[in-house]
Structures are given as C-alpha cells and as structure tokens.
Amino acid sequence: MPTRDVSTEIGTPTAPSEPVVGEKSIATLAQLRVGVKLFVFHVNSGEHRLAEILSISTRKEPRYYVHYNEFNKRLDEWVTPDRLDLSREVEWPRPEKAAKKTEKAGKAAGTPSAGGRAQKRPNKDSRNRRRSTIGLDDPIVVQTENIGDGDVGSVVGDDMDEDEQPETPLIKTAKEREKKDAEIGEFRQPEGFSKENEIEKLRTSGSMTQSAHEISRVRNLSKIQMGKFELEPWYFSPYPVEYTEEDVVFICEFCLSYYGSARRFERHRGKCTLLHPPGNEIYRDANVSFFEIDGRRQRVWCRNLCLLSKCFLDHKTLYYDVDPFLFYCMVTRDDYGCHLIGYFSKEKESAEGYNVACILTLPQYQRHGYGKLLIAFSYELSKREGKLGSPEKPLSDLGLLSYRAYWQDTVVDLLLEVKGEITIDELASMSAMTTTDVIHTLQNLNMLRYYKGQHVIVLTDAILSQKERQKERQKVKGYRTLDPNNLQWKPPVFSAASRTWNW
C-alpha cells in the first residue's frame, strides 16, 4: 500500500492546544502522528501492547503502521483506528536534535582554515588507529555467546530488538569503505535527502547506502500469491511502486515474474514454459533437487529471486548486481514442475572464504527441516572444493539459530563417531567448518575445558542425553539428509570477466 506522511495534515489539533513533545497525555485520533507511542490491540496475544506509529495512510480509510515494543520487526502491521487505545495516555515523540553546522565541506576540499593553513591530511598511522576503533572486520579466534546478528566481533545480543541495533550504512566499494573508515562521529542524514528519491534509487540500483533504515522501515507489499500459497511479506522489498498499490501481487513460481492483476498473471501462465529454475541440476534424490544458476547468464531470474527474498530478509540490500554470484536453489518435484523451496547464493570468488552470501527458506516451507538441508548442502560443496567455509555476516535472527543448530549437530556427531583423541583443526577439516565456528560451538555447549595445563573437549552428560532425545524425535517425525553420492558437481572455474559485469 502507498504511504505518505500526513502528520502535517492530521497532526495539528483544532482544540485542545498542541501537546508538549516528550511528555504523556490523552490524545484524540486527529492528534496522532508519526513517532507517537500508544497501546494497540495485538490480535495474536489478545491484549493491548505498547507500539510506535511508523507511518500513516489515508488511502480509502485511515490506517496506522505500528511497531510493537520489544517485538520483532516482521510483526509490524497496519491497524485500523478501532484497535488503538486512546483511553490511556500516549507518549509524544521527542524533537530531533539540530545538527551542528560545521565547515566539513570546506575542509574536505582542502580550503584554508581561519588561520590561513590548509587542513592536514591524516597520515596512514592515524587512519589505521581510527580503523582499529571500529573493528567490524577484525577477525577473532573465539566468539562469545552474544554474537547476535552483527558482523564477526560485534556485541549485539540475540534478544536485542532490531530497532536498537547499531545502524551502519552499507559500504559498496573500496573508496566508500575508506571514506567510512575515516569518518568520526555519528552518521548524519545527507543534505538534500528525499525519501521518494531514495526509494526510486533503491528500486533501480539496489543501493541502500543512504539512510537505509529510514527507507525500509515500512513494509510496502500487502500480500503475495505464489503457486497455491498466499504469503504475507515481512519486510520492505524494492518492487516497482505501482505494485505497492495492489492488494495482491501475483508471482509465477517458476520464472518468478510478478504481476499486479489476476488477469495479467493468468495470461502469463498460459504462455510460460519454464518448469524448473534456469540452470544445471547438480543434485537429485527422492525428495528434493538442487539447481545451480549463474547470475551472469540468468540476470532477470536471479534479480526476481532477490526481490522475492528481500520480502523475508531484513538485512539483504543488494539485488541488482547478481553477476558475481552463483545461486543454488532447492526445489521439490511433482507432475506440474519444480517448486522453489529455498536457495542460497555464493560469491564466485570470496576473498574472505565465505561459502554462503545469502540464504533463505520460503515461509511456506519453514519448520520442515529444509533450512538445515540448505546449510548442509553449502558445506558439502565446500568439501568438494577442499576448503573451509563460513556464512557471510551479518546473519538474520532465524539464520543464526539455524546455523547454531547445524553446527551443534555436526560437531557432536563427529565427536561420537571418532574414537580417541581429536583436535579442533581435525574437526574443522572433517566438517568443512572454520576453526572459529568450531570453537564457538564448543564454547556454547560448554564442552571446552581446561585440564592439566591444556584445553580438552568433553562430551557432557547433558549433551549426550539431549542427543538421545533428538534421535527419538527424529524417529517419529523423520529426518532429512543428503547423500553426497548424488551430487554431480565440480567446482566451476571463472575468468576475471565472468566474475563481474559484462555489458
């Protein structure tokens, strides 16, 4: 649904007098504006909860887009006025602090200062000192429990609300990274910033470098029809603006093309001949198949896939430049074709050694064991390559939980199979996990102990009993596994031209 900030239209009270910002008082419906915190009826819990108004829409009827306090962003929703509790006091938004005027532009251009001396360029040592204070990309050997959704070395907890996480603008190029490293202080809104222009820029170029959080706060699609499933998006996705006005967006589950009307979608289905992802089938068993798609050869399909995945991934910001990536799609087969379950993307050549750039299981197939199957397949490819792999950071909250569960099962299974002593490097080599991930897993399970002057790995009784209970559940519910013998794949070799754009 299109939204516009109408706080200037309906936020001016007629009578009584205008409320004082930062304070609490009784409000009327006409006084509500963006930033107000009030109690809203939450349907799932059946009670009123504190929420913040993020956007107001007056199309057809007044509606309010709210974020529930201490709830995940994917639970944000549009509510009607009858769900707002105006009998209680509301909290008015505090005014934003005025940005201090500085001569930053003049100094950046090298103009002389008041004393007649030009601004001195920071030397290499000072840039290194500043870079060391940020520490987002610094490798660490041991990860603590609270690795959260941030980059390696960040200290964001799992239970932290996403709105409270540190806001770091996405850095696309080496020049922008250097510029960001040299900056000191809080990130400020660029001059001449326009939300409409930035949304259009995001839609056409996939760039979210400027105030990404402000643009992507409000979910722009109401509903998605994909095959026999009707999905409700979780987050903003840069589909063309005309599709945000539709009640339902229809997506072809084979070619992933999107349509705003049922008639156009039906005409397309009568002409579409694609029955599986446009790539090579590299794995097949009785349940699923995996296809490998080159982003350079199938740009349109891969961009459509990234647009779809952005509806369910808050941290994904790139969808246009798909050439440097390979996409591995997992599908289930029936008489009508191959239906997409999930996918993960992988850089053709990763300098950091990542084996996954982005991973997603579609909501209609979640909680069926497919996520762990995708992770296992990514590590199976790393074993064929003879490399150790790790997912690219940051991970989403659900992705982090899935990886922790996979790492725990893998490490415990290897320790149960091996008789005698084994080192952390041997565990990493056998599982294709990095030593950092192995150490992190052992620490989470409290299996790394210090005994007689050295560190030893201990299988505790709690871990063994938990493993027995898991085996009992798997006997009842079943357990999805991969057969490495069914993988028909060799590591692809790319030239310098095929890894990037080829206009």
CSV table of C-alpha atoms in Angstrom, one decimal, residues 283-289 332-333 486:
chain,number,residue,atom,x,y,z
A,283,TYR,CA,21.7,-33.0,-7.1
A,284,ARG,CA,18.6,-35.2,-7.0
A,285,ASP,CA,17.2,-37.7,-4.5
A,286,ALA,CA,13.7,-39.0,-3.8
A,287,ASN,CA,12.6,-35.7,-2.2
A,288,VAL,CA,14.5,-32.7,-3.5
A,289,SER,CA,16.7,-31.4,-6.3
A,332,THR,CA,10.6,-30.2,-4.7
A,333,ARG,CA,9.2,-32.0,-7.8
A,486,ASN,CA,24.0,-38.0,-5.6
